[in-house]
Short mmCIF file of C-alpha atoms and ligand atoms in Angstrom, two decimals:
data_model
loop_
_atom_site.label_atom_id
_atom_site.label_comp_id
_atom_site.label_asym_id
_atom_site.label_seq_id
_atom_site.Cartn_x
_atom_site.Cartn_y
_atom_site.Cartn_z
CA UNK A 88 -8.58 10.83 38.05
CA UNK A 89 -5.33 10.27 36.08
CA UNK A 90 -3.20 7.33 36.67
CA UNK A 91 0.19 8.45 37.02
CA UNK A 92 3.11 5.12 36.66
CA UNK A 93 6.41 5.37 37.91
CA UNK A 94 9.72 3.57 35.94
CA UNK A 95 11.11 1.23 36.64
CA UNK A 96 9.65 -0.35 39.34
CA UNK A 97 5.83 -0.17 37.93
CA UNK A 98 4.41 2.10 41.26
CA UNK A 99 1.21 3.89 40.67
CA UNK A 100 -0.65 6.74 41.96
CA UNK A 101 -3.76 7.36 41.42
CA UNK A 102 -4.07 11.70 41.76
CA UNK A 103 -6.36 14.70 41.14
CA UNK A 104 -5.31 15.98 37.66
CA UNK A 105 -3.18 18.85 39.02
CA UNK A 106 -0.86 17.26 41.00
CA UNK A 107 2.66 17.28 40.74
CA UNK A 108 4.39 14.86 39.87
CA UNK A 109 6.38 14.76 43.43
CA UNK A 110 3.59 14.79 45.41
CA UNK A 111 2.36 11.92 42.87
CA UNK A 112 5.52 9.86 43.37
CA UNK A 113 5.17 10.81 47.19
CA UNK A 114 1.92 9.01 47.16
CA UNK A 115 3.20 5.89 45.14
CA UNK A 116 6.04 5.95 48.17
CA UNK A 117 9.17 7.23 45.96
CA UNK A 118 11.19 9.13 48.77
CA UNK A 119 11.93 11.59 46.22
CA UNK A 120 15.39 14.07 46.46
CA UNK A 121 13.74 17.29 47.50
CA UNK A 122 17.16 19.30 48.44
CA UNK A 123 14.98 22.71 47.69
CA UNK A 124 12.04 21.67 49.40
CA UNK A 125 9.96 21.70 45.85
CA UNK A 126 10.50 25.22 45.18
CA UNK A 127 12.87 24.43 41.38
CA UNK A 128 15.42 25.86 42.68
CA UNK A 129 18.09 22.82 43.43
CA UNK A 130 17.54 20.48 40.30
CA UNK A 131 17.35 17.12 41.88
CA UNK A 132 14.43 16.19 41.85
CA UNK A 133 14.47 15.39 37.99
CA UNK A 134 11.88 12.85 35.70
CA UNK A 135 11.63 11.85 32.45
CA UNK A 136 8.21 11.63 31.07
CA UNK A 137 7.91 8.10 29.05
CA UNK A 138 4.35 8.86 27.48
CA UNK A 139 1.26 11.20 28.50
CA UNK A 140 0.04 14.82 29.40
CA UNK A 141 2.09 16.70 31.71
CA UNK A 142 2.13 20.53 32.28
CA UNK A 143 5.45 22.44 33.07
CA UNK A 144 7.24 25.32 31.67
CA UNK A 145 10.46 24.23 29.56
CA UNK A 146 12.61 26.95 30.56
CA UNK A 147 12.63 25.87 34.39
CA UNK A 148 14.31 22.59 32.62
CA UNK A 149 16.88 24.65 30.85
CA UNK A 150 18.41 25.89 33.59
CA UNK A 151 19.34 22.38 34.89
CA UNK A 152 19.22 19.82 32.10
CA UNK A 153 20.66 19.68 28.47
CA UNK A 154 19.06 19.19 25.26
CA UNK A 155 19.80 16.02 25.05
CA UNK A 156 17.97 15.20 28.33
CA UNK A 157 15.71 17.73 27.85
CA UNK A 158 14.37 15.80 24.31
CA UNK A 159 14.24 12.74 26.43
CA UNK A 160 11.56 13.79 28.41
CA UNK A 161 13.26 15.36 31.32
CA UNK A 162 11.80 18.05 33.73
CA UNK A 163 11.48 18.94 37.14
CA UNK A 164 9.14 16.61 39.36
CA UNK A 165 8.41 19.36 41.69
CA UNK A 166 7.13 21.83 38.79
CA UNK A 167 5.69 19.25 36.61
CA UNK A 168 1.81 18.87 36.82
CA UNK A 169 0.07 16.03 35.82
CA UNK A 170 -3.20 16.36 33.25
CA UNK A 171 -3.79 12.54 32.18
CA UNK A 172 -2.52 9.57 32.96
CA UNK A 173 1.24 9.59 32.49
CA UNK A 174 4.31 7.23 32.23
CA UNK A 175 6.90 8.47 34.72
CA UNK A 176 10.83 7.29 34.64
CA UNK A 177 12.36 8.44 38.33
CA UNK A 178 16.73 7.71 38.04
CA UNK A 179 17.88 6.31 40.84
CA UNK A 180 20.11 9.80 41.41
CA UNK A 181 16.51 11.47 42.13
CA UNK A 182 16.03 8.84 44.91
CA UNK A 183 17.21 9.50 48.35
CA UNK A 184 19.73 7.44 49.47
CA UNK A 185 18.94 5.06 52.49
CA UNK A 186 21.45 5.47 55.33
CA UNK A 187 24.16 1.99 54.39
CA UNK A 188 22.52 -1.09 55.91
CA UNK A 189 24.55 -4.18 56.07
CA UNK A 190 22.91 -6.71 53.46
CA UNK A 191 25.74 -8.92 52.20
CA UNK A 192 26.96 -11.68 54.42
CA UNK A 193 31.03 -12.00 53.39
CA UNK A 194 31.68 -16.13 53.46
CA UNK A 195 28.12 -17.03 54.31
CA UNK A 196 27.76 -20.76 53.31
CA UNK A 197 26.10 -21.75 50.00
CA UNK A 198 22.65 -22.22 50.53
CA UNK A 199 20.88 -24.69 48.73
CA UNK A 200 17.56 -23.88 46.70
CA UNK A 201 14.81 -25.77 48.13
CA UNK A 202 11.71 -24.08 47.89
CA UNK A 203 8.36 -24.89 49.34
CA UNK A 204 6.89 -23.83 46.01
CA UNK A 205 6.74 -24.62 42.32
CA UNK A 206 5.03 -24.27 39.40
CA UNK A 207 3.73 -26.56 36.83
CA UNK A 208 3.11 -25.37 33.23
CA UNK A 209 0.31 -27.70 31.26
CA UNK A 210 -1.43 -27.92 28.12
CA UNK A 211 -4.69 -29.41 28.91
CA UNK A 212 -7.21 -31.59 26.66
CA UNK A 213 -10.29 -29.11 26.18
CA UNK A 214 -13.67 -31.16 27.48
CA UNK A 215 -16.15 -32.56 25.41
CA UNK A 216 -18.91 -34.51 25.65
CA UNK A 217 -16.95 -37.66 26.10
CA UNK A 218 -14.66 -35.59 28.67
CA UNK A 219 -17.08 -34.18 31.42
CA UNK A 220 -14.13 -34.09 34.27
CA UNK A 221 -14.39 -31.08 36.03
CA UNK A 222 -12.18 -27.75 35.50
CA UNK A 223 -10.56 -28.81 38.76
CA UNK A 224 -9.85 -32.27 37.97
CA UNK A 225 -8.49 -31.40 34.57
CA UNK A 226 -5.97 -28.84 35.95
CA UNK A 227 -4.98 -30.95 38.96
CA UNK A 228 -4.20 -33.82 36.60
CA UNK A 229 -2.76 -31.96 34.51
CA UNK A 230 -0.52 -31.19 37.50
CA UNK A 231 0.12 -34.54 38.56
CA UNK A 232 1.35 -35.32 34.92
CA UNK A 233 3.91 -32.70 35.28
CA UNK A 234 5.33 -34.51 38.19
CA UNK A 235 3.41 -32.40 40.88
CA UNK A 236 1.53 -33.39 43.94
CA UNK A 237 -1.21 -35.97 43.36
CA UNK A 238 -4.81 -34.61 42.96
CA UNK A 239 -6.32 -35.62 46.14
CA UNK A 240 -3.17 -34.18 48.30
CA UNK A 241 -3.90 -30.83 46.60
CA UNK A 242 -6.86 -28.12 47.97
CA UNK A 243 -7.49 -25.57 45.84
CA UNK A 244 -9.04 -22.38 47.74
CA UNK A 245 -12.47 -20.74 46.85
CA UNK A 246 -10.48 -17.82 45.67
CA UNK A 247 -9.03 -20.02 42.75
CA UNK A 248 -12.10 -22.30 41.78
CA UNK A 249 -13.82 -18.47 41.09
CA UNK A 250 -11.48 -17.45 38.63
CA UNK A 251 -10.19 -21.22 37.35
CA UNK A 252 -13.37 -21.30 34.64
CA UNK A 253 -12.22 -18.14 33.07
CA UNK A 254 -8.49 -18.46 32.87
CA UNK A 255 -8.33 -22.02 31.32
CA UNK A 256 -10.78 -20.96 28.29
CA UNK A 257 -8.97 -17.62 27.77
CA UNK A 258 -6.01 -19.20 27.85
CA UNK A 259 -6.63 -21.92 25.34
CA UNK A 260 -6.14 -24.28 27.93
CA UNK A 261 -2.82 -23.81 28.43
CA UNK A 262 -1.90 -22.40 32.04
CA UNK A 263 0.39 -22.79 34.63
CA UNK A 264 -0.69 -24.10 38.31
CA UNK A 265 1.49 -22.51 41.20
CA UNK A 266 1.44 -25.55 43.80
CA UNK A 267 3.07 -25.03 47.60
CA UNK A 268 3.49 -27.41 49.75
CA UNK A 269 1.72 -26.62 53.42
CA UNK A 270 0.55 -28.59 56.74
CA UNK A 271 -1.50 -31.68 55.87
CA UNK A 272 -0.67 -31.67 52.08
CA UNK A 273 -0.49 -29.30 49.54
CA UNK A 274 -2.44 -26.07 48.35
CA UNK A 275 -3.14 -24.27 44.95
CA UNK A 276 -1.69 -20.72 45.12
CA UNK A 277 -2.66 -19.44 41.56
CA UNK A 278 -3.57 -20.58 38.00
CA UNK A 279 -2.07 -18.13 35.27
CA UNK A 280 -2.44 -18.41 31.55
CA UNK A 281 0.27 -19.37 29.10
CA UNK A 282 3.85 -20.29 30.47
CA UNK A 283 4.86 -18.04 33.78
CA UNK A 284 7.60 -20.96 35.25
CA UNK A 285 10.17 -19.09 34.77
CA UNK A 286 8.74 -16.02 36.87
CA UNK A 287 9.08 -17.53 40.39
CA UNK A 288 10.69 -15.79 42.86
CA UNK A 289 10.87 -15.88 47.22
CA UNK A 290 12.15 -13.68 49.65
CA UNK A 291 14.03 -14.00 53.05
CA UNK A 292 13.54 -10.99 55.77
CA UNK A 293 15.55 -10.38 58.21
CA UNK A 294 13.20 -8.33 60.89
CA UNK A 295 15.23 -6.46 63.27
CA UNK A 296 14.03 -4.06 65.93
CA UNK A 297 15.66 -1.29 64.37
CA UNK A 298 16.41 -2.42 60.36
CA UNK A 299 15.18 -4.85 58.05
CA UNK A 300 16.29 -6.02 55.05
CA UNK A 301 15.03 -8.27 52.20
CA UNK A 302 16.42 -10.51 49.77
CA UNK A 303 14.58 -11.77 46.67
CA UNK A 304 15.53 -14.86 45.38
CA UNK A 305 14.74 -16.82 41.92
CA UNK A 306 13.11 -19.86 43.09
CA UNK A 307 13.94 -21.57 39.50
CA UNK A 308 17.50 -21.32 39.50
CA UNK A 309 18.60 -19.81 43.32
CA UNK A 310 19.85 -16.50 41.87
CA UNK A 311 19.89 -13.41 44.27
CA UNK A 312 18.12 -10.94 42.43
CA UNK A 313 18.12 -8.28 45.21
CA UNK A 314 18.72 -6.71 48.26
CA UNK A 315 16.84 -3.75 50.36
CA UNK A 316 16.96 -2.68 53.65
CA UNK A 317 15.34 0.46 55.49
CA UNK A 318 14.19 1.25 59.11
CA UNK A 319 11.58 -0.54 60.95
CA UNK A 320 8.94 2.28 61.73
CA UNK A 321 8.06 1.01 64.68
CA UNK A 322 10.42 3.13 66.28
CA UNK A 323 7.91 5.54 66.53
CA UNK A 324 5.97 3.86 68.70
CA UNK A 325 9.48 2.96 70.67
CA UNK A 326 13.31 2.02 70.40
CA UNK A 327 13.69 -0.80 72.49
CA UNK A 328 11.82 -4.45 72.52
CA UNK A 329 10.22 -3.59 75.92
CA UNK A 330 8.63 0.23 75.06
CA UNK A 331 7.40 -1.65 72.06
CA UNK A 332 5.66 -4.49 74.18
CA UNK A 333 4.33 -1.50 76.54
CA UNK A 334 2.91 0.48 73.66
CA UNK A 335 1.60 -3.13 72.67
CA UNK A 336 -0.14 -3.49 75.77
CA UNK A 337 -1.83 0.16 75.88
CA UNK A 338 -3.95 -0.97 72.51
CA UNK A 339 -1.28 -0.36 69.92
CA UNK A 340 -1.15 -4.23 69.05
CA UNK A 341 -2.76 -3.45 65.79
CA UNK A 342 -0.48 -0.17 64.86
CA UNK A 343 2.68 -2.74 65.33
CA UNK A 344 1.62 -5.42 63.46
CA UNK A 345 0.23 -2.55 60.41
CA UNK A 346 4.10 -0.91 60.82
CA UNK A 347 5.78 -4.36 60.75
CA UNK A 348 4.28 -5.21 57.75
CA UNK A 349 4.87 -1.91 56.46
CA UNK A 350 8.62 -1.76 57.26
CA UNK A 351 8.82 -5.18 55.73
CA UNK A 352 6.88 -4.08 52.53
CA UNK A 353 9.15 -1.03 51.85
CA UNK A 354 12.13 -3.01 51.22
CA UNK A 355 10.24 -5.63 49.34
CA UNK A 356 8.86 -2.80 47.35
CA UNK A 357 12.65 -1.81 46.61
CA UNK A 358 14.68 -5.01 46.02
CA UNK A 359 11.55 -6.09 43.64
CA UNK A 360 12.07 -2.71 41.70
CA UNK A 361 15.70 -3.07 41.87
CA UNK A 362 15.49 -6.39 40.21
CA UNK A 363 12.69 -5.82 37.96
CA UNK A 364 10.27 -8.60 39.60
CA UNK A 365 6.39 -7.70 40.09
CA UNK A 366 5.71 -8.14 44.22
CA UNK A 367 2.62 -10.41 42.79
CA UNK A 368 5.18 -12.80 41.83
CA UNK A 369 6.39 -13.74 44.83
CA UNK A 370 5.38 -16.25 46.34
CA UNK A 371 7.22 -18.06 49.34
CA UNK A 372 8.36 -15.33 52.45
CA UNK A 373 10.25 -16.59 55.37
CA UNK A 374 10.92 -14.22 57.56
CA UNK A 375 13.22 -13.91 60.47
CA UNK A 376 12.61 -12.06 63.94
CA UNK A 377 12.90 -11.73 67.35
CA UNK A 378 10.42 -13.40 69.74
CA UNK A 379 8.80 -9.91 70.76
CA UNK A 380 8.97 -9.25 66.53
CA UNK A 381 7.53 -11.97 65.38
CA UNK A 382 4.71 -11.98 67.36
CA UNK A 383 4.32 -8.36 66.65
CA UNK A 384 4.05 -8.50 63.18
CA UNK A 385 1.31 -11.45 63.00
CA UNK A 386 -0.45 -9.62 65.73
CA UNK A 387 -0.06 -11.78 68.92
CA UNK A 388 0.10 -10.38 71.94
CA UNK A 389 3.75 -10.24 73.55
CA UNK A 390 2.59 -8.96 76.78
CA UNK A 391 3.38 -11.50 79.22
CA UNK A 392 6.73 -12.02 77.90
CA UNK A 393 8.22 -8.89 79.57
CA UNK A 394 6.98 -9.73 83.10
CA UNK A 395 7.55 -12.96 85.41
CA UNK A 396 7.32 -15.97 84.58
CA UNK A 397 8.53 -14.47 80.72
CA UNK A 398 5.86 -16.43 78.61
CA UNK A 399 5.58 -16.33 74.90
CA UNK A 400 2.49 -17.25 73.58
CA UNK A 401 4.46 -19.62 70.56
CA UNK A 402 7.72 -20.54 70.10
CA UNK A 403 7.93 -23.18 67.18
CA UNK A 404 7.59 -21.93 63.28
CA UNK A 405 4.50 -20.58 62.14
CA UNK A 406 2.70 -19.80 58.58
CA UNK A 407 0.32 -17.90 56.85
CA UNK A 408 -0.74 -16.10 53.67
CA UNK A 409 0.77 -13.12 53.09
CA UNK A 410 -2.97 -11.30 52.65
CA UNK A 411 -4.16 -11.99 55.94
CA UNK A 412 -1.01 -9.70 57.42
CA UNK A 413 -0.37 -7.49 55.11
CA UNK A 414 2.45 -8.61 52.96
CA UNK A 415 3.04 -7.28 50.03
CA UNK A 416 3.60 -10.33 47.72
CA UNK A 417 1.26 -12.59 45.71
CA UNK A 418 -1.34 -12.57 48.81
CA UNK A 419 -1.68 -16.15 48.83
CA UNK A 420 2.37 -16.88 49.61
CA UNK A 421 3.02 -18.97 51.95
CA UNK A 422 4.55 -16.50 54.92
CA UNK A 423 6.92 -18.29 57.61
CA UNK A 424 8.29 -17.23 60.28
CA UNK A 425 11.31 -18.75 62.00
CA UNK A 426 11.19 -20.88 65.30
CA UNK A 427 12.00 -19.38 68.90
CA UNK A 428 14.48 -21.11 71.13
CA UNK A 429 13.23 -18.62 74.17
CA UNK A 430 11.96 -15.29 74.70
CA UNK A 431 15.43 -13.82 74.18
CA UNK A 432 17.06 -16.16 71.69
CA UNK A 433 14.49 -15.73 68.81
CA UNK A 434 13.87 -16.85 65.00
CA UNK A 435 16.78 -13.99 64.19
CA UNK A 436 19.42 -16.64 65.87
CA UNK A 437 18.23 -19.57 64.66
CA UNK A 438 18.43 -18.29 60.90
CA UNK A 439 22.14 -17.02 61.94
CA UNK A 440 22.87 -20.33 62.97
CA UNK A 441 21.65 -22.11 60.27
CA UNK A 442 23.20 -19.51 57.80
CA UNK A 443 26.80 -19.34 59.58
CA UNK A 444 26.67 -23.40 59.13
CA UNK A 445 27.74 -23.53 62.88
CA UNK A 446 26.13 -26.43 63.87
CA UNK A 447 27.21 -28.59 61.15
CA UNK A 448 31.07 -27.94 62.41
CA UNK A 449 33.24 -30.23 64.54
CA UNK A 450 35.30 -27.22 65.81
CA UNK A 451 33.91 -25.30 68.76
CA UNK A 452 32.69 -21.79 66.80
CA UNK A 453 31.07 -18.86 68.67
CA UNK A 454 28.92 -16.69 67.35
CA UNK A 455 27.74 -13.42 68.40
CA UNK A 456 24.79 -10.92 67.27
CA UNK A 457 25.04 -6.98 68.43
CA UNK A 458 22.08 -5.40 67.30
CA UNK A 459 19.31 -3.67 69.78
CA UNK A 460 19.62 -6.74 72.07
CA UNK A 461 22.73 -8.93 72.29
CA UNK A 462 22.75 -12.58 71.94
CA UNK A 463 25.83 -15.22 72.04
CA UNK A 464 25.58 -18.69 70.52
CA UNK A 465 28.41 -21.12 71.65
CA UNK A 466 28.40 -23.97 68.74
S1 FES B 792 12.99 19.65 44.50
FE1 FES B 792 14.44 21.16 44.01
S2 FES B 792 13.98 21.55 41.98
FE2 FES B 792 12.48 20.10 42.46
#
């Protein structure tokens, strides 16, 4: 089946030669202007094929476009079919607009870049028969002489030792060793070939019952590359914190935690195509919630919160790879999510406090948060 690619941000669908190239970008999860409901009739819903074998009649295209767009590739997305693989670019115009989200923080303190990940870039001695150390050995040495971690604080998964052979031959034994720093020590994320330190990037989500919103971050230089925001989906499954906990409890645990993720993927997926930044390249996501959200979205069981005596099952920070719940990033990132202070005053507040700067002032400061639930933080 053709492969059909979609500008800028790199999303693919794989369809049945046939298929439109709407109901294409549907499946790679462009929420696509349809104002005429696919019929060509409305215009908005226009493409610009980059390279490959579409099907559509050109004078549907000279009703709405000019020459000059129409010998740049443009036509309609709901009349175009695709034949082959193709090489879509979607303008952001042909995108539906996301009701406004608040994602910029007016005055919010300077926050200083101190990731819990880096990379290390070495050039590596090839073995020989006087040099028998180990792939391992070599790389993590390597690493060490770049500054990093020393070799025995560093584990390096299954995952990587699999692939490690392979990359440091292709690459002429020249790679670069993504290194984050976790309980006990430190771990090996990912070996790539060639130089990739400048391509390191994090993201902080803010989780709220009804929004959330991402920021993606260069973890070389502290840039803010880019924001997105969008609705949580749960919704469907229920407005408020304590339908969600009931819907929870009637064996929806699972659908929660899948939407969670899901909410929190869409606007990764959009602030990484916004700034140009392949999701595989992130690799450190902290992550902001609730007490009833955050144990949502790594699947624990909020039930006994919402009745007496109110129990949690955690309240202090927690981590985990980004594979084993579903977020969309490099699927060995570190994922953390912030500490509780109760049930009700949740990772969201602590992040506010720490990003307000509250607690570091003499003055008495007061700080409140409206969203679905209502909190108050006298500082
Ligand atoms: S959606 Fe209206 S012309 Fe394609």
């Amino acid at each position: 089946m053709p492969t059909a690619t979609f500008l800028p941000g790199y999303r693919k669908a794989v369809v049945p030669s046939g298929t439109t190239i709407l109901d294409a970008a549907r499946a790679a999860g462009l929420p696509m202007n349809v104002v005429c409901g696919g019929q060509g009739k409305c215009g908005k819903c226009l493409v610009f094929i980059k390279d490959g074998t579409v099907s559509f009649d050109i004078e549907d295209c000279r009703r709405f476009f000019s020459n000059n767009e129409i010998a740049s590739g443009a036509c309609l997305a709901c009349r175009a079919t695709i034949v082959g693989d193709v090489r879509v670019e979607v303008p952001a115009e042909s995108l539906i607009q996301e009701q406004k989200i608040l994602v910029e923080i007016p005055g919010m303190k300077e926050v200083p870049l101190k990731p819990a990940v880096w990379k290390y870039e070495v050039h590596l001695t090839p073995p020989s028969l006087d040099d028998t150390t180990p792939d391992l050995a070599r790389l993590l040495e390597g690493i060490e002489g770049q500054e990093g971690p020393p070799p025995n604080r560093i584990y390096a998964p299954l995952e990587v030792l699999c692939y490690l052979p392979q990359v440091l031959r292709r690459s002429g034994w020249h790679v670069t060793g993504t290194v984050a720093l976790v309980p006990g020590g430190y771990r090996l994320l990912n070996v790539d070939e060639g130089d990739t330190t400048g391509r390191l990037y994090g993201a902080a989500v803010d989780l709220g019952t009804t929004t959330v919103v991402a920021y993606i971050r260069s973890l070389t230089d502290g840039r803010v590359l880019a924001t997105a925001s969008n609705y949580n989906r749960q919704i469907s499954c229920g407005e408020d914190i304590l339908s969600r906990v009931n819907f929870a409890r009637k064996s929806g645990l699972s659908r929660l935690q899948q939407l969670a993720a899901e909410s929190i993927n869409e606007s990764l997926k959009s602030a990484s195509d916004a700034g140009g930044i392949d999701l595989e390249e992130i690799f450190e996501v902290v992550i902001a919630g609730n007490t009833v959200m955050t144990h949502l979205l790594l699947g624990i069981d909020p039930s006994y919160m919402i009745a007496e005596p109110y129990i949690p099952v955690v309240r202090r920070m927690l981590s985990t790879a980004a594979g084993r719940i579903g977020i969309a990033a490099h699927r060995n990132a570190g994922v953390y999510t912030f500490p509780a202070v109760s049930n009700f005053i949740g990772g969201d507040i602590i992040a506010d406090i720490l990003a307000s700067g509250m607690a570091d002032r003499d003055e008495v400061s007061l700080m409140v948060d409206i969203g679905t639930n209502f909190e108050a933080v006298l500082g």
